[in-house]
PDB file of C-alpha atoms in Angstrom:
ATOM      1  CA  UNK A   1      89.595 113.930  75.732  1.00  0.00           C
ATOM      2  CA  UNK A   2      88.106 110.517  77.247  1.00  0.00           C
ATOM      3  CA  UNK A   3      88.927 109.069  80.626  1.00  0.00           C
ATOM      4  CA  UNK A   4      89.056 105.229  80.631  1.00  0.00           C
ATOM      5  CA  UNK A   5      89.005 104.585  84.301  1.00  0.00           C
ATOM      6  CA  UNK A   6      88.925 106.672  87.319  1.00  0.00           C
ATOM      7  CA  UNK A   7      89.833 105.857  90.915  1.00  0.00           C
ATOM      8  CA  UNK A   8      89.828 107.908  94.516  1.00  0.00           C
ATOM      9  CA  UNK A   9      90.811 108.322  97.783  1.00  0.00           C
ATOM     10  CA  UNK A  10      90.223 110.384 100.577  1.00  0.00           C
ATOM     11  CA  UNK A  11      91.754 111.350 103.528  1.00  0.00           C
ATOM     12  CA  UNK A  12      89.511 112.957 106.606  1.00  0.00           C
ATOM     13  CA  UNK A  13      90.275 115.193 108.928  1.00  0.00           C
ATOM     14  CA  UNK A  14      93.916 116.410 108.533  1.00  0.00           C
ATOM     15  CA  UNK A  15      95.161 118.102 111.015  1.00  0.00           C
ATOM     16  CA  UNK A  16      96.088 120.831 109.524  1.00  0.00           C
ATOM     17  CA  UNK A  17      94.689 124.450 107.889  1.00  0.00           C
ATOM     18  CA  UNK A  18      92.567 123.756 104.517  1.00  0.00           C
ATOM     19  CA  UNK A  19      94.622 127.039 103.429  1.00  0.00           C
ATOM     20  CA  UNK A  20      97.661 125.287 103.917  1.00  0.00           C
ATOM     21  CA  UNK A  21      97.044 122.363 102.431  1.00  0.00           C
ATOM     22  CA  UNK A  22      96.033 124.009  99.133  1.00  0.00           C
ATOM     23  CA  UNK A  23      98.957 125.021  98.534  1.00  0.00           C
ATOM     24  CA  UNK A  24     100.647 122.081  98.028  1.00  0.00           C
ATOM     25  CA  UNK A  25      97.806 120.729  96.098  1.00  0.00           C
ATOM     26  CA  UNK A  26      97.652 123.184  93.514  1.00  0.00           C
ATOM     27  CA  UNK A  27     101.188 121.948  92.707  1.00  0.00           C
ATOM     28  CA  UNK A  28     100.226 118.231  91.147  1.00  0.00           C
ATOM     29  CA  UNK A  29      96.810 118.680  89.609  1.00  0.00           C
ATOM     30  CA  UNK A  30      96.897 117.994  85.838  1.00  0.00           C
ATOM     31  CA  UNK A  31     100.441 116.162  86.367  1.00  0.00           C
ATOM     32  CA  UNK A  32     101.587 112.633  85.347  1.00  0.00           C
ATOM     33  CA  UNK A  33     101.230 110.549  88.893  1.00  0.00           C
ATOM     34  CA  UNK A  34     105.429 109.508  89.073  1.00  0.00           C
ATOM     35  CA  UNK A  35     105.858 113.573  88.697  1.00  0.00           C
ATOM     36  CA  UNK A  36     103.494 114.483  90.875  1.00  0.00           C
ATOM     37  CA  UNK A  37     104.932 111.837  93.539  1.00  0.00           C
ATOM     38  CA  UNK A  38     108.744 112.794  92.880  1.00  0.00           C
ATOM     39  CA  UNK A  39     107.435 116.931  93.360  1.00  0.00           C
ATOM     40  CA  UNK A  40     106.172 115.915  97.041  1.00  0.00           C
ATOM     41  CA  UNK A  41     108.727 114.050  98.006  1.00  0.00           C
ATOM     42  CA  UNK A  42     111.206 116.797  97.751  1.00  0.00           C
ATOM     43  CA  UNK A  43     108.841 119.518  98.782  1.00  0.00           C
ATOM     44  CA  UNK A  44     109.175 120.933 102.442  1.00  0.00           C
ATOM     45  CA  UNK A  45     105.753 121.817 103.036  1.00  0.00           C
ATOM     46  CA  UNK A  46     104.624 119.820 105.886  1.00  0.00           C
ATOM     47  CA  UNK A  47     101.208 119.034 104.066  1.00  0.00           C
ATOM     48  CA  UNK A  48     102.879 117.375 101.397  1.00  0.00           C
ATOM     49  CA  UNK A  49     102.951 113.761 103.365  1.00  0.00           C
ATOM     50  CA  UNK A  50      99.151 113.420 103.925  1.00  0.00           C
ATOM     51  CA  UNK A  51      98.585 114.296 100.018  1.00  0.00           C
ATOM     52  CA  UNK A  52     101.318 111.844  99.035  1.00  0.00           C
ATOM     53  CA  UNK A  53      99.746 109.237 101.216  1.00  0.00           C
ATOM     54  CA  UNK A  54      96.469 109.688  99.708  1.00  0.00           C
ATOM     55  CA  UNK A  55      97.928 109.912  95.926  1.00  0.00           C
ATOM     56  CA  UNK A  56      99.186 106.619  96.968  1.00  0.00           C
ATOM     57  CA  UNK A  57      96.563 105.005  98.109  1.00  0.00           C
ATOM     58  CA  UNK A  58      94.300 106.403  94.715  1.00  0.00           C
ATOM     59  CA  UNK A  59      96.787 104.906  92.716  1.00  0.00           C
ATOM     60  CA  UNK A  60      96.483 101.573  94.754  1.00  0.00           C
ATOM     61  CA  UNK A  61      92.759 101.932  94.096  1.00  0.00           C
ATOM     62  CA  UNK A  62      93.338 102.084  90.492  1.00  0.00           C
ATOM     63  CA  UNK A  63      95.474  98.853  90.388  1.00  0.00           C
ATOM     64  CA  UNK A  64      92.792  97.390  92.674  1.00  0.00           C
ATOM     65  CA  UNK A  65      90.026  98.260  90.385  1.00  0.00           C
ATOM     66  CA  UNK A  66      91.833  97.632  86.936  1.00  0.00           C
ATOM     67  CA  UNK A  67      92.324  93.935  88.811  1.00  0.00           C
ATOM     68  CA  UNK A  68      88.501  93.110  89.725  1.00  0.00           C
ATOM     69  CA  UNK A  69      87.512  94.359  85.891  1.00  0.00           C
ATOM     70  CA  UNK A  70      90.592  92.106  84.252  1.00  0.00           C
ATOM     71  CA  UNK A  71      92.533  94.649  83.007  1.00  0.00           C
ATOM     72  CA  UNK A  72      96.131  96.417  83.904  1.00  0.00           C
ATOM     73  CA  UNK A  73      97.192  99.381  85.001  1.00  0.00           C
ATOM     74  CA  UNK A  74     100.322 101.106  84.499  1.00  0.00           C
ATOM     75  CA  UNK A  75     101.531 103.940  87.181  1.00  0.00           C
ATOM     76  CA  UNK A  76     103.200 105.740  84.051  1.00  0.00           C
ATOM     77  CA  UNK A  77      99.645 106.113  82.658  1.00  0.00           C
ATOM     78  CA  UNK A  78      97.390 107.515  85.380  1.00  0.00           C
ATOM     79  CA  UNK A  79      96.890 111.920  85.849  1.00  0.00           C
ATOM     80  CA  UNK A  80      96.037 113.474  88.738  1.00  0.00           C
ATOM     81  CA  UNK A  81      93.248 114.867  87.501  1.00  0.00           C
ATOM     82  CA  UNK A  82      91.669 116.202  90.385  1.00  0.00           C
ATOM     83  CA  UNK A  83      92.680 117.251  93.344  1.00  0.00           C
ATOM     84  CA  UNK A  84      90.469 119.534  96.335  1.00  0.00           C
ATOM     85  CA  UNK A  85      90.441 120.299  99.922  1.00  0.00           C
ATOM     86  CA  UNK A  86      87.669 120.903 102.076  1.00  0.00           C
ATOM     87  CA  UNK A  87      87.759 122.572 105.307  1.00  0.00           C
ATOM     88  CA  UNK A  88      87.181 119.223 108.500  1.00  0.00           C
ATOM     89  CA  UNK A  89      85.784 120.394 111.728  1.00  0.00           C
ATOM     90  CA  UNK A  90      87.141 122.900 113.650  1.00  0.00           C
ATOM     91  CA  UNK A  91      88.492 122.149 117.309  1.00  0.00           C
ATOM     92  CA  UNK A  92      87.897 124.997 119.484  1.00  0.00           C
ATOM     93  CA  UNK A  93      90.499 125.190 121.960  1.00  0.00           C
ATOM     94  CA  UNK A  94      91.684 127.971 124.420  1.00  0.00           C
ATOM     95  CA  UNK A  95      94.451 129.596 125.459  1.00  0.00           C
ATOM     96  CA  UNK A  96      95.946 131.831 128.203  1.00  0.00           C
ATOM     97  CA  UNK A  97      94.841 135.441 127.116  1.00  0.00           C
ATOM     98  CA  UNK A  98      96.293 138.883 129.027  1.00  0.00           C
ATOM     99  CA  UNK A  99      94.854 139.662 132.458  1.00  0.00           C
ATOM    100  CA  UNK A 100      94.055 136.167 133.465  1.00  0.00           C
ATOM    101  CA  UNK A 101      91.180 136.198 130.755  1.00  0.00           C
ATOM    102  CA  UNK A 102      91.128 133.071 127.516  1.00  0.00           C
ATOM    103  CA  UNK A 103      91.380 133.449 124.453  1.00  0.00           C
ATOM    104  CA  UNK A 104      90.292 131.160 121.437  1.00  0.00           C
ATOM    105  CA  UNK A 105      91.930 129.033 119.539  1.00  0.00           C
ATOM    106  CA  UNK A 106      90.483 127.114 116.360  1.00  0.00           C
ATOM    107  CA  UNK A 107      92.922 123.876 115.177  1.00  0.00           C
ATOM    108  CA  UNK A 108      91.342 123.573 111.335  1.00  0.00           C
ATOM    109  CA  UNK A 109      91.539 120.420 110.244  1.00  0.00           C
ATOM    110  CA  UNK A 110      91.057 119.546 106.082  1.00  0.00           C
ATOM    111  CA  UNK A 111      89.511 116.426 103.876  1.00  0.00           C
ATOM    112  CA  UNK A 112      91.606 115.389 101.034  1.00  0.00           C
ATOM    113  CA  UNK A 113      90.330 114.004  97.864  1.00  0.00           C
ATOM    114  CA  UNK A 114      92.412 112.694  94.707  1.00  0.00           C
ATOM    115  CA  UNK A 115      91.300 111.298  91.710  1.00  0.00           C
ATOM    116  CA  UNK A 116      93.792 109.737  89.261  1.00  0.00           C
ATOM    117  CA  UNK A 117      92.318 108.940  85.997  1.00  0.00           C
ATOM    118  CA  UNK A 118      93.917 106.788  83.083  1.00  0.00           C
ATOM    119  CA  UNK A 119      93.790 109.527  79.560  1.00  0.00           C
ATOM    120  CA  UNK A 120      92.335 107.220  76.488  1.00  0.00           C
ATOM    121  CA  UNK A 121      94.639 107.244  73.778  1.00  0.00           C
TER     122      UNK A 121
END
């Protein structure tokens, strides 16, 4: 199976849990891009905005890309065919502990990468 074109986009530092964030992921890799967008727009996962933002914006940079080589894109032909999370920096915060003491906090944050590809028929 050949891939004509490929295009990306990333998203940096999420605030929210990598672990999280996978979950909703593992849901649209492999899928057509107008299923994959319809599945996150009715799913009540909270991290389902910043991956539809970013499938967006790699299908954007598809049409973008097909433009500068001369060529067309259709959204009915791109795949998600990749889709990972990486864990961002962690913000180390405190809070009130018992006995007047602190007690840590980390606030994960995640890096979002999708990669829509077009399948060669």
């Amino acid at each position: 199976m050949a891939f004509t074109m490929e295009a990306r986009a990333i998203a940096k530092e999420i605030r929210m849990s990598p672990r999280k964030v996978r979950l909703v992921a593992d849901q649209i890799r492999g899928r057509p891009v107008n299923e994959a967008i319809s599945l996150l727009q009715f799913s009540r996962k909270a991290a389902a905005t910043p991956i539809d933002k970013t499938l967006r914006s790699a299908v954007a940079n598809a049409r973008e890309k097909a433009d500068l080589e001369g060529d067309s894109v259709d959204i009915d032909e791109l795949v998600v065919s990749r889709v990972f999370v990486d864990a961002g920096r962690t913000l180390k915060r405190w809070r009130a502990g018992a006995m007047g003491r602190a007690t840590p906090r980390r606030r994960r944050t995640s890096h979002i990468t999708v990669v829509v590809t077009t399948e060669e028929d």
